[in-house]
Coordinates of C-alpha atoms in Angstrom, one line a residue:
M1242 CA 218.7 -19.8 -276.6
K1243 CA 216.8 -19.0 -273.6
E1244 CA 216.1 -15.4 -272.7
P1245 CA 218.4 -14.1 -269.7
F1246 CA 216.8 -13.7 -266.3
P1247 CA 214.7 -10.6 -266.4
G1248 CA 216.7 -7.5 -265.6
A1249 CA 220.0 -9.0 -266.8
L1250 CA 222.6 -6.7 -267.9
L1251 CA 224.0 -6.6 -271.4
V1252 CA 227.8 -7.2 -270.6
E1253 CA 230.7 -8.9 -272.1
E1254 CA 230.4 -12.6 -272.9
N1255 CA 233.2 -13.3 -270.3
R1256 CA 230.9 -13.6 -267.4
P1257 CA 232.1 -12.6 -264.0
N1258 CA 233.5 -15.0 -261.3
V1259 CA 231.4 -14.9 -258.2
I1260 CA 232.6 -15.5 -254.6
I1261 CA 230.2 -15.3 -251.7
L1262 CA 231.9 -15.1 -248.2
L1263 CA 229.6 -15.9 -245.3
T1264 CA 230.8 -15.9 -241.7
D1265 CA 229.0 -17.5 -238.9
D1266 CA 227.6 -15.8 -235.7
Q1267 CA 229.5 -12.6 -236.4
G1268 CA 227.0 -9.6 -235.9
Y1269 CA 226.7 -6.2 -237.4
G1270 CA 228.8 -4.7 -234.5
D1271 CA 231.7 -7.1 -234.8
L1272 CA 233.6 -5.1 -237.3
S1273 CA 235.8 -2.2 -236.6
C1274 CA 234.4 -0.2 -239.6
H1275 CA 231.0 -0.5 -237.8
G1276 CA 232.5 1.2 -234.8
N1277 CA 233.7 -1.5 -232.6
P1278 CA 236.1 0.0 -230.3
E1279 CA 238.4 -2.9 -229.8
L1280 CA 238.2 -5.4 -232.6
Q1281 CA 240.5 -4.7 -235.6
T1282 CA 239.1 -5.9 -239.0
P1283 CA 241.4 -4.1 -241.7
S1284 CA 240.6 -6.5 -244.5
M1285 CA 236.8 -6.4 -243.8
D1286 CA 237.2 -2.6 -243.5
K1287 CA 239.0 -2.4 -246.9
L1288 CA 236.4 -4.6 -248.6
R1289 CA 233.8 -2.5 -247.3
Q1290 CA 235.4 0.7 -248.5
E1291 CA 235.8 -0.9 -252.0
S1292 CA 232.2 -2.1 -252.2
V1293 CA 228.6 -1.0 -252.5
R1294 CA 227.0 -1.5 -249.1
L1295 CA 223.6 -2.8 -248.4
D1296 CA 223.2 -1.0 -245.2
N1297 CA 219.7 -2.1 -244.4
F1298 CA 220.2 -5.8 -245.1
H1299 CA 218.3 -8.6 -243.2
V1300 CA 218.8 -12.4 -243.0
A1301 CA 217.0 -14.8 -240.5
P1302 CA 218.0 -14.7 -236.9
I1303 CA 219.6 -18.3 -237.0
C1304 CA 222.1 -19.9 -239.3
T1305 CA 220.1 -22.6 -241.4
P1306 CA 217.1 -20.3 -242.7
T1307 CA 219.6 -17.6 -243.8
R1308 CA 221.6 -20.2 -245.9
S1309 CA 218.5 -21.6 -247.4
Q1310 CA 217.2 -18.2 -248.3
L1311 CA 220.5 -17.2 -249.8
L1312 CA 220.9 -20.3 -252.0
T1313 CA 217.2 -20.5 -253.2
G1314 CA 216.0 -16.9 -253.3
C1315 CA 212.8 -18.3 -251.5
D1316 CA 211.6 -17.7 -248.0
A1317 CA 212.7 -20.3 -245.4
L1318 CA 209.3 -21.3 -244.6
R1319 CA 208.6 -21.9 -248.3
N1320 CA 211.8 -23.8 -249.2
G1321 CA 211.7 -26.3 -246.1
A1322 CA 214.8 -25.4 -244.3
Y1323 CA 213.6 -23.2 -241.5
S1324 CA 215.0 -24.6 -238.5
W1325 CA 218.5 -25.4 -237.4
A1326 CA 218.1 -29.2 -236.8
Y1327 CA 215.3 -31.8 -236.3
G1328 CA 215.3 -32.7 -240.0
H1329 CA 214.0 -29.3 -240.7
E1330 CA 217.3 -27.8 -242.0
C1331 CA 216.9 -29.4 -245.4
I1332 CA 215.9 -27.5 -248.7
F1333 CA 213.0 -29.3 -250.7
P1334 CA 214.8 -31.3 -253.2
E1335 CA 212.8 -29.9 -256.3
I1336 CA 213.8 -26.4 -255.4
P1337 CA 217.0 -25.4 -257.5
T1338 CA 219.9 -23.7 -255.8
M1339 CA 222.3 -21.0 -256.6
A1340 CA 224.9 -23.7 -257.4
D1341 CA 222.5 -25.7 -259.6
I1342 CA 221.8 -22.3 -261.7
F1343 CA 225.4 -21.3 -262.0
R1344 CA 226.6 -24.8 -262.9
D1345 CA 223.7 -25.2 -265.5
S1346 CA 225.0 -21.9 -267.0
G1347 CA 228.5 -23.3 -267.5
Y1348 CA 230.3 -22.1 -264.2
R1349 CA 232.4 -24.4 -262.1
T1350 CA 231.0 -24.5 -258.5
G1351 CA 232.8 -24.9 -255.3
H1352 CA 231.8 -25.1 -251.6
F1353 CA 234.3 -24.8 -248.6
G1354 CA 233.3 -24.8 -245.0
K1355 CA 230.0 -25.0 -243.2
W1356 CA 226.9 -26.6 -245.0
H1357 CA 224.1 -27.0 -242.5
L1358 CA 221.4 -27.9 -245.1
G1359 CA 221.3 -31.6 -244.7
D1360 CA 223.9 -34.2 -244.4
N1361 CA 222.3 -37.1 -246.5
Y1362 CA 221.2 -37.6 -250.1
P1363 CA 219.6 -35.6 -251.7
F1364 CA 220.4 -32.6 -249.6
R1365 CA 224.2 -32.6 -249.4
P1366 CA 226.1 -30.0 -251.2
Y1367 CA 227.3 -32.1 -254.1
D1368 CA 223.6 -33.2 -254.6
R1369 CA 222.7 -29.5 -254.7
G1370 CA 224.8 -28.3 -257.5
F1371 CA 228.4 -28.0 -256.2
D1372 CA 231.2 -29.6 -258.3
A1373 CA 233.6 -29.5 -255.4
S1374 CA 232.8 -29.5 -251.7
I1375 CA 234.9 -29.9 -248.5
H1376 CA 232.9 -29.5 -245.3
H1377 CA 232.1 -30.5 -241.8
K1378 CA 228.8 -31.9 -240.9
G1379 CA 226.0 -30.5 -238.7
A1380 CA 225.5 -27.0 -237.4
A1381 CA 229.1 -26.7 -236.1
I1382 CA 232.2 -28.6 -235.6
T1383 CA 232.0 -30.7 -232.3
Q1384 CA 228.1 -31.4 -233.1
T1385 CA 226.9 -35.0 -233.4
P1386 CA 226.9 -35.4 -237.0
D1387 CA 230.4 -34.3 -237.3
Y1388 CA 233.5 -36.5 -237.3
W1389 CA 234.1 -37.6 -233.6
N1390 CA 236.5 -35.3 -231.6
N1391 CA 236.9 -32.8 -234.3
D1392 CA 238.3 -29.7 -232.6
Y1393 CA 238.9 -27.0 -235.3
F1394 CA 242.7 -28.1 -235.6
D1395 CA 243.9 -30.8 -238.1
D1396 CA 240.1 -32.2 -238.4
H1397 CA 238.5 -34.7 -240.6
Y1398 CA 236.3 -33.5 -243.1
W1399 CA 234.2 -34.6 -245.9
D1400 CA 235.5 -34.2 -249.4
K1401 CA 232.5 -35.2 -251.2
D1402 CA 231.9 -38.8 -249.9
E1403 CA 235.3 -39.4 -248.7
V1404 CA 236.4 -38.6 -245.1
R1405 CA 240.0 -37.3 -244.9
Q1406 CA 242.0 -35.3 -242.5
F1407 CA 243.2 -31.7 -243.3
K1408 CA 246.2 -30.2 -241.5
G1409 CA 245.7 -26.8 -240.2
Y1410 CA 243.2 -24.6 -238.3
C1411 CA 239.6 -24.9 -239.9
T1412 CA 239.3 -21.4 -241.3
D1413 CA 242.8 -21.6 -242.8
V1414 CA 241.9 -25.0 -244.4
W1415 CA 238.7 -23.5 -246.0
F1416 CA 240.5 -20.6 -247.6
R1417 CA 243.4 -22.8 -248.7
E1418 CA 241.1 -25.2 -250.5
A1419 CA 239.1 -22.4 -251.9
I1420 CA 242.1 -20.8 -253.4
A1421 CA 243.2 -24.1 -254.8
F1422 CA 239.8 -24.4 -256.4
I1423 CA 240.0 -20.9 -257.9
E1424 CA 243.4 -21.6 -259.3
E1425 CA 242.1 -25.0 -261.1
C1426 CA 239.2 -22.9 -262.5
R1427 CA 241.9 -20.1 -263.8
E1428 CA 244.0 -22.7 -265.4
A1429 CA 241.0 -24.2 -267.2
S1430 CA 239.9 -20.7 -268.2
A1431 CA 236.5 -21.6 -266.6
P1432 CA 234.2 -18.9 -264.7
F1433 CA 233.7 -20.0 -261.2
F1434 CA 231.0 -19.7 -258.5
L1435 CA 232.6 -20.0 -254.9
Y1436 CA 230.5 -20.3 -251.9
L1437 CA 232.8 -19.9 -248.8
P1438 CA 230.7 -20.2 -245.5
T1439 CA 233.0 -20.2 -242.5
N1440 CA 232.0 -22.1 -239.4
C1441 CA 233.9 -19.4 -237.4
P1442 CA 233.4 -17.4 -235.2
H1443 CA 230.6 -19.8 -234.0
G1444 CA 231.3 -21.4 -230.9
P1445 CA 233.0 -23.2 -229.4
H1446 CA 235.6 -20.4 -229.7
Y1447 CA 238.7 -22.3 -230.4
V1448 CA 241.5 -20.3 -232.2
P1449 CA 245.2 -20.3 -232.3
D1450 CA 246.5 -18.2 -229.3
Q1451 CA 248.3 -15.7 -231.3
Y1452 CA 244.9 -14.2 -232.7
R1453 CA 243.5 -14.2 -229.1
E1454 CA 246.5 -12.3 -227.6
P1455 CA 245.6 -8.6 -228.6
Y1456 CA 242.3 -8.9 -227.0
R1457 CA 243.5 -10.8 -223.7
H1458 CA 242.5 -8.1 -221.5
L1459 CA 238.9 -8.5 -222.6
G1460 CA 238.6 -11.9 -221.0
H1461 CA 239.0 -15.4 -222.5
K1462 CA 235.5 -15.8 -224.1
L1463 CA 235.5 -12.3 -225.9
S1464 CA 239.2 -12.5 -226.8
S1465 CA 238.7 -16.0 -228.4
F1466 CA 235.6 -14.7 -230.4
F1467 CA 237.6 -11.5 -231.6
G1468 CA 240.5 -13.7 -232.3
M1469 CA 238.5 -16.0 -234.5
I1470 CA 237.3 -13.0 -236.6
A1471 CA 240.9 -11.6 -236.6
N1472 CA 241.8 -14.8 -238.3
I1473 CA 239.0 -14.6 -240.8
D1474 CA 240.2 -11.2 -241.5
E1475 CA 243.8 -12.4 -242.2
N1476 CA 242.5 -15.0 -244.6
I1477 CA 240.6 -12.4 -246.5
T1478 CA 243.7 -10.7 -247.1
R1479 CA 245.3 -13.8 -248.4
L1480 CA 242.3 -14.4 -250.7
D1481 CA 242.3 -10.8 -252.1
E1482 CA 246.0 -10.9 -252.9
F1483 CA 245.4 -14.1 -254.7
L1484 CA 242.8 -12.6 -257.0
E1485 CA 244.9 -9.4 -257.6
E1486 CA 248.2 -11.3 -258.4
N1487 CA 246.2 -13.5 -260.9
E1488 CA 244.4 -10.6 -262.6
L1489 CA 241.0 -12.0 -261.2
K1490 CA 240.0 -9.3 -258.9
E1491 CA 238.6 -6.9 -261.8
N1492 CA 236.0 -9.3 -263.0
T1493 CA 235.2 -11.0 -259.8
I1494 CA 231.9 -10.3 -257.9
L1495 CA 232.9 -10.5 -254.2
M1496 CA 230.2 -10.5 -251.5
F1497 CA 230.7 -10.4 -247.8
M1498 CA 227.9 -11.1 -245.3
T1499 CA 227.0 -12.8 -242.1
D1500 CA 224.4 -15.4 -241.2
N1501 CA 222.6 -13.9 -238.3
G1502 CA 222.8 -11.2 -235.6
G1503 CA 225.5 -11.0 -233.0
T1504 CA 226.4 -13.6 -230.3
A1505 CA 229.4 -13.4 -228.0
G1506 CA 230.2 -9.8 -228.8
V1507 CA 226.8 -8.3 -228.3
E1508 CA 227.1 -7.5 -224.6
Y1509 CA 230.3 -5.5 -225.5
Y1510 CA 229.1 -3.8 -228.6
N1511 CA 226.1 -4.1 -230.8
A1512 CA 226.0 -0.9 -233.0
G1513 CA 223.2 0.5 -230.8
M1514 CA 220.7 -2.3 -231.8
R1515 CA 218.5 -4.3 -229.5
G1516 CA 218.6 -8.0 -229.9
S1517 CA 220.9 -10.8 -230.9
K1518 CA 221.0 -14.1 -232.6
G1519 CA 217.7 -15.8 -232.2
T1520 CA 215.6 -12.8 -231.6
L1521 CA 213.3 -10.8 -233.8
F1522 CA 214.7 -7.4 -232.8
E1523 CA 217.0 -5.7 -235.2
G1524 CA 220.2 -6.9 -233.6
G1525 CA 218.9 -10.4 -234.6
H1526 CA 218.7 -10.1 -238.3
R1527 CA 220.3 -6.9 -239.6
V1528 CA 223.8 -7.7 -240.7
P1529 CA 226.8 -6.5 -242.7
S1530 CA 226.5 -6.9 -246.7
F1531 CA 229.1 -5.7 -249.0
I1532 CA 229.3 -6.4 -252.8
R1533 CA 232.4 -5.5 -254.8
W1534 CA 232.8 -5.8 -258.7
P1535 CA 235.4 -3.5 -259.9
K1536 CA 234.7 -4.1 -263.7
R1537 CA 231.2 -2.7 -263.2
N1538 CA 232.1 0.1 -260.9
L1539 CA 230.6 -1.7 -257.9
N1540 CA 233.6 -0.4 -255.8
H1541 CA 232.7 3.2 -254.9
G1542 CA 231.9 2.7 -251.2
Q1543 CA 228.4 3.9 -251.3
D1544 CA 225.7 3.0 -248.6
L1545 CA 222.4 1.9 -249.9
K1546 CA 219.7 2.5 -247.3
Q1547 CA 216.8 0.6 -248.9
V1548 CA 215.5 -2.3 -247.1
T1549 CA 217.0 -5.5 -248.8
Q1550 CA 216.9 -9.2 -247.7
V1551 CA 219.2 -12.2 -248.2
Q1552 CA 216.5 -13.5 -250.8
D1553 CA 217.5 -10.8 -253.0
I1554 CA 221.2 -12.1 -253.7
L1555 CA 220.2 -15.0 -256.1
P1556 CA 218.1 -12.9 -258.4
T1557 CA 220.5 -10.0 -258.4
L1558 CA 223.5 -12.4 -259.2
M1559 CA 221.5 -14.1 -262.0
A1560 CA 221.0 -10.6 -263.5
L1561 CA 224.6 -9.6 -263.1
C1562 CA 225.9 -12.8 -264.5
R1563 CA 223.2 -13.3 -267.2
L1564 CA 222.1 -16.7 -266.0
D1565 CA 219.1 -18.3 -267.4
A1566 CA 216.2 -19.0 -265.0
P1567 CA 215.2 -22.7 -264.7
E1568 CA 211.8 -23.7 -265.8
G1569 CA 209.3 -23.0 -263.3
F1570 CA 211.7 -20.8 -261.3
Y1571 CA 210.0 -18.9 -258.4
C1572 CA 211.8 -16.4 -256.2
D1573 CA 210.7 -14.3 -253.1
G1574 CA 213.7 -11.9 -253.7
V1575 CA 214.1 -9.1 -256.1
D1576 CA 216.8 -8.0 -258.6
L1577 CA 218.8 -5.3 -256.9
T1578 CA 220.9 -4.3 -259.9
S1579 CA 219.1 -1.0 -260.5
I1580 CA 220.1 0.5 -257.0
L1581 CA 223.4 -1.3 -257.2
L1582 CA 224.2 0.8 -260.2
G1583 CA 222.9 4.1 -259.0
G1584 CA 219.4 3.8 -260.1
E1585 CA 216.1 4.3 -258.0
S1586 CA 213.4 1.7 -257.2
E1587 CA 210.0 2.8 -256.0
T1588 CA 209.2 -1.0 -255.5
L1589 CA 212.0 -1.3 -253.0
N1590 CA 211.0 1.9 -251.0
E1591 CA 207.5 0.3 -250.5
R1592 CA 208.2 -3.4 -250.1
K1593 CA 207.2 -5.2 -246.9
L1594 CA 209.3 -8.2 -245.7
V1595 CA 208.8 -11.0 -243.3
V1596 CA 211.6 -12.4 -241.1
Q1597 CA 210.5 -15.9 -239.6
F1598 CA 212.2 -19.0 -238.6
T1599 CA 211.5 -21.5 -235.9
R1600 CA 213.0 -22.7 -232.8
R1601 CA 211.8 -25.8 -230.9
P1602 CA 209.2 -27.3 -231.5
P1603 CA 209.9 -27.4 -235.3
V1604 CA 206.7 -26.3 -236.6
P1605 CA 206.6 -22.4 -237.1
Q1606 CA 204.0 -20.5 -235.1
K1607 CA 201.7 -18.0 -236.8
H1608 CA 202.9 -14.2 -236.1
D1609 CA 206.3 -15.5 -234.5
A1610 CA 207.9 -13.0 -237.0
C1611 CA 209.1 -9.6 -237.7
V1612 CA 207.4 -7.6 -240.4
I1613 CA 209.5 -4.8 -242.0
W1614 CA 208.3 -1.8 -243.8
Q1615 CA 210.6 1.1 -244.2
N1616 CA 211.4 2.1 -240.6
W1617 CA 208.5 0.2 -239.2
R1618 CA 209.1 -3.1 -237.4
L1619 CA 206.1 -5.1 -236.2
I1620 CA 207.3 -7.8 -233.8
S1621 CA 205.1 -11.0 -233.0
G1622 CA 202.0 -9.3 -234.5
K1623 CA 201.6 -6.8 -231.8
E1624 CA 204.7 -4.8 -230.9
L1625 CA 205.5 -1.6 -233.3
Y1626 CA 208.9 0.2 -233.3
D1627 CA 210.0 2.9 -235.5
I1628 CA 213.8 2.4 -235.9
G1629 CA 214.4 5.9 -237.6
N1630 CA 213.5 7.5 -234.2
D1631 CA 214.1 4.6 -231.9
S1632 CA 217.1 2.4 -233.1
A1633 CA 217.4 0.6 -229.8
Q1634 CA 213.7 -0.5 -230.1
E1635 CA 213.0 0.6 -226.6
N1636 CA 209.3 2.1 -227.1
D1637 CA 206.4 0.0 -228.4
I1638 CA 204.2 2.4 -230.1
S1639 CA 201.6 0.1 -231.5
D1640 CA 198.9 2.1 -229.6
E1641 CA 199.9 5.2 -231.3
F1642 CA 199.8 3.8 -234.8
P1643 CA 197.0 1.2 -235.1
E1644 CA 196.7 1.8 -238.8
I1645 CA 200.4 0.7 -239.3
V1646 CA 199.9 -2.3 -237.2
A1647 CA 196.8 -3.2 -239.2
E1648 CA 198.7 -2.6 -242.6
L1649 CA 201.5 -4.8 -241.6
K1650 CA 199.3 -7.6 -240.1
R1651 CA 197.3 -7.7 -243.6
H1652 CA 200.5 -8.2 -245.2
Y1653 CA 201.7 -10.9 -242.9
E1654 CA 198.3 -12.8 -243.2
A1655 CA 198.6 -12.8 -247.1
W1656 CA 202.2 -14.0 -246.7
W1657 CA 201.3 -16.7 -244.3
Q1658 CA 198.5 -18.1 -246.5
G1659 CA 201.1 -18.6 -249.2
I1660 CA 203.6 -20.5 -247.2
E1661 CA 201.3 -22.4 -244.9
P1662 CA 201.2 -25.5 -247.2
S1663 CA 204.9 -25.8 -247.1
I1664 CA 205.2 -25.8 -243.4
Q1665 CA 203.0 -28.8 -243.1
R1666 CA 205.4 -30.9 -245.1
V1667 CA 208.2 -33.0 -243.5
N1668 CA 211.2 -34.0 -245.4
A1669 CA 212.0 -37.7 -245.2
F1670 CA 215.5 -39.3 -245.8
P1671 CA 215.2 -41.7 -248.8
V1672 CA 216.6 -45.1 -248.4
G1673 CA 217.0 -48.0 -250.7
G1674 CA 217.4 -46.1 -254.1
E1675 CA 220.3 -45.9 -256.4
N1676 CA 222.1 -43.3 -254.2
T1677 CA 220.8 -44.4 -250.9
Q1678 CA 221.9 -48.2 -250.4
V1679 CA 223.5 -47.1 -247.2
V1680 CA 222.2 -44.1 -245.1
D1681 CA 223.7 -42.8 -241.9
L1682 CA 221.4 -41.0 -239.5
C1683 CA 222.1 -39.6 -236.1
L1684 CA 220.3 -37.9 -233.1
F1685 CA 220.7 -34.5 -235.0
D1686 CA 218.2 -35.7 -237.5
W1687 CA 215.3 -36.6 -235.2
D1688 CA 212.2 -34.7 -235.6
D1689 CA 212.3 -32.8 -232.4
Y1690 CA 213.2 -35.0 -229.5
E1691 CA 212.2 -35.9 -226.0
G1692 CA 214.5 -34.9 -223.1
E1693 CA 215.9 -31.8 -221.5
V1694 CA 219.4 -32.1 -222.9
N1695 CA 220.2 -30.6 -226.2
N1696 CA 220.7 -33.5 -228.9
T1697 CA 223.2 -31.6 -231.0
P1698 CA 226.5 -31.5 -229.3
Q1699 CA 228.8 -34.5 -228.9
R1700 CA 228.9 -33.6 -225.2
S1701 CA 225.3 -35.0 -224.9
V1702 CA 226.5 -38.4 -226.4
R1703 CA 229.3 -38.5 -223.8
Q1704 CA 227.0 -37.8 -221.1
G1705 CA 224.7 -40.6 -222.2
A1706 CA 221.9 -38.0 -222.1
R1707 CA 218.5 -39.6 -221.7
I1708 CA 217.0 -38.2 -225.0
M1709 CA 215.2 -40.0 -227.9
G1710 CA 213.4 -39.0 -230.9
D1711 CA 211.9 -40.1 -234.4
W1712 CA 213.6 -40.4 -237.9
H1713 CA 211.4 -39.9 -241.0
I1714 CA 212.4 -42.0 -244.0
E1715 CA 211.1 -42.9 -247.3
I1716 CA 211.6 -46.4 -248.3
E1717 CA 212.2 -46.3 -252.3
K1718 CA 211.7 -50.1 -253.0
A1719 CA 210.0 -52.7 -251.0
G1720 CA 212.5 -55.3 -249.6
E1721 CA 214.6 -56.2 -246.7
Y1722 CA 216.4 -53.5 -244.7
T1723 CA 219.1 -53.9 -242.0
F1724 CA 219.2 -51.4 -239.1
E1725 CA 222.6 -51.1 -237.4
M1726 CA 222.3 -49.4 -233.9
R1727 CA 225.0 -47.5 -232.2
R1728 CA 225.5 -45.3 -229.2
W1729 CA 228.8 -44.0 -230.5
P1730 CA 229.9 -43.3 -234.0
P1731 CA 232.1 -45.7 -235.8
E1732 CA 235.3 -43.7 -235.5
A1733 CA 234.9 -43.7 -231.6
E1734 CA 235.6 -47.3 -231.7
T1735 CA 233.8 -47.9 -228.5
A1736 CA 231.4 -50.5 -227.2
I1737 CA 227.7 -49.5 -226.8
A1738 CA 227.7 -50.1 -223.0
G1739 CA 231.3 -48.6 -222.8
G1740 CA 232.7 -45.3 -221.9
L1741 CA 235.5 -42.9 -223.2
D1742 CA 238.2 -40.8 -221.6
E1743 CA 237.8 -37.2 -221.4
Y1744 CA 239.2 -35.3 -224.4
R1745 CA 241.1 -31.9 -224.4
A1746 CA 240.4 -29.5 -227.1
E1747 CA 242.5 -26.5 -226.7
D1748 CA 241.9 -25.2 -223.2
D1749 CA 238.5 -26.8 -223.1
I1750 CA 237.6 -30.5 -222.0
F1751 CA 235.3 -32.7 -223.5
P1752 CA 233.7 -34.8 -220.5
E1753 CA 234.5 -38.3 -219.8
G1754 CA 232.2 -40.5 -221.9
I1755 CA 230.1 -42.5 -219.3
S1756 CA 229.3 -46.1 -219.5
L1757 CA 225.7 -47.1 -219.5
P1758 CA 224.2 -50.5 -218.3
I1759 CA 222.8 -51.2 -221.5
T1760 CA 221.5 -54.8 -222.4
K1761 CA 219.2 -54.4 -225.3
A1762 CA 218.1 -52.2 -228.1
I1763 CA 214.5 -51.9 -229.2
L1764 CA 213.7 -50.9 -232.8
A1765 CA 210.3 -49.8 -234.1
V1766 CA 209.7 -49.3 -237.9
E1767 CA 206.4 -49.4 -239.8
G1768 CA 204.6 -51.2 -236.9
Q1769 CA 207.3 -53.8 -236.6
N1770 CA 209.3 -54.1 -233.2
R1771 CA 212.4 -56.1 -232.5
E1772 CA 214.4 -56.4 -229.3
I1773 CA 218.1 -57.2 -229.9
A1774 CA 220.5 -58.1 -227.1
V1775 CA 223.5 -55.9 -226.5
G1776 CA 226.7 -57.7 -225.3
Q1777 CA 229.2 -56.0 -223.2
N1778 CA 231.7 -55.6 -226.1
D1779 CA 229.3 -55.0 -229.0
A1780 CA 229.9 -51.6 -230.7
T1781 CA 226.8 -52.1 -232.9
V1782 CA 223.8 -54.3 -233.0
S1783 CA 221.4 -54.9 -236.0
A1784 CA 218.2 -56.2 -237.0
T1785 CA 216.6 -56.9 -240.5
L1786 CA 213.1 -56.0 -241.3
S1787 CA 211.0 -56.4 -244.6
L1788 CA 209.6 -53.0 -245.5
E1789 CA 206.9 -51.6 -248.0
K1790 CA 207.7 -48.7 -250.2
G1791 CA 206.6 -45.4 -248.8
K1792 CA 207.2 -43.1 -245.9
T1793 CA 207.6 -44.3 -242.4
T1794 CA 209.1 -43.5 -239.0
I1795 CA 212.0 -44.9 -237.0
R1796 CA 212.3 -45.1 -233.1
S1797 CA 215.1 -47.0 -231.5
V1798 CA 216.2 -46.9 -227.9
F1799 CA 218.7 -48.7 -225.6
C1800 CA 217.5 -50.1 -222.4
D1801 CA 218.8 -51.9 -219.2
K1802 CA 218.0 -55.5 -217.9
D1803 CA 215.0 -54.0 -216.1
D1804 CA 213.6 -52.7 -219.5
E1805 CA 214.1 -49.0 -218.3
V1806 CA 214.9 -46.9 -221.3
L1807 CA 218.3 -45.2 -220.9
C1808 CA 218.7 -43.3 -224.2
G1809 CA 218.0 -43.3 -227.8
V1810 CA 220.1 -44.9 -230.3
Y1811 CA 222.2 -42.0 -231.1
Y1812 CA 223.7 -43.3 -234.4
L1813 CA 221.9 -45.4 -237.0
R1814 CA 223.0 -47.1 -240.3
V1815 CA 220.2 -48.4 -242.7
C1816 CA 221.3 -50.6 -245.6
C1817 CA 219.4 -52.6 -248.2

């Protein structure tokens, strides 16, 4: 029998269940227990009261890096998923995830909600350790990888490989399916690990009107945002009541956190912090973090002020649950069980952390980071703040403390040297293997893109945006491959050159899908080029190429009769 993970607790053999509840784009100030003067979150407040609070807890300033760090315990620039799109939102396949580790230790594993770590093999949730998964695709509902015209209500989601419709509002669906998963595990007397990352309150801010009503006086945008949080809060009550009624609450570790700093609520209330989602200031990466486990007395409402980071959650859960570490396991995070149980840790008091992700272009830039040490924050390698005396980060004091700047830069240089090899690596989508006979790609997966319009929302497809980019694939065996090119996804049932009517989603309108004078497609793969005529009624056109084994790049565009490029091929299916 393997030794338990270092620092594991000697607890009873009936290991605890684990639930991680992760909300999307909810900032530190978007809870009433953190001082928000309008928003009411009684269930989150109650959970906070019943938990140990990591009150100096840091994530990445955007969604994917936080999720990859949570699930691997590794810095995002080390694990490969350090951006929010462009093919750089996928964890390197050889790195084990939290779900892998729990499943290998005898747990049933379930995921319901947002994934945002890759929509193709081997990056999907059920490739990364989850027995059950119901989720939307892309970074948000209404984005280009997601089912066409999903609008938060009665949407189509992926149940593993099957697409099916689920009745109800998206957050209600995630919690309903999660509770059904817990019930199955309870009936089988099986411990469970449940990862429940909601897509809300990420925009677009669609919510049943009843949740918006108490905040109507704040205007439509803010009342919608607060209403989405109120709906999550109500679902937390439903989940907690289920746990209590079924005698699961006592031995279930329940963690609540959010994935980045505030968004729609920041201008209204930001708990005195500077910055928001996407920034390196405190408001971009300090988020709520509550951990409750009544059986081990992690329910006493204590605030822990030590600097902690999302990478710490995996090693901490491995210790609390006595999970074996996989062979060759590496982790940037540390085990927090000592401070959770009331002990001290000199290591935590002196540790230095780096917060870094990337925007566009996808390759991270040196020093585009925040280095954290106690109350010090070094931003972009040059601005220094002491948040103990300046929580709003208004005064750059780098000139007054050059020795602190030098110390934090030394730490960063050593850290950068360690992660630099990883950021040169580009994930390629495998094609032609046992699990990749058919691979669907879309513009979300381009390695960056050319054009001024964002390539991720479905609106860009409707507008016929003049954007294009490259896909990276890895041919797993030499042979003939067919490339099916589309402007619209199959479920839109529209010709390549055709248009679509506008679509009303709640009180929002998806614009009319404009027609384009497309007459041909051009496909370029591995030095081979094909021109394919596009008929007026063609929904898809295809070409077959003979390809050698190995990595290659695809570019495909649609043109008019004068050979002017109108747009990239937005949706591509590769078959062997």
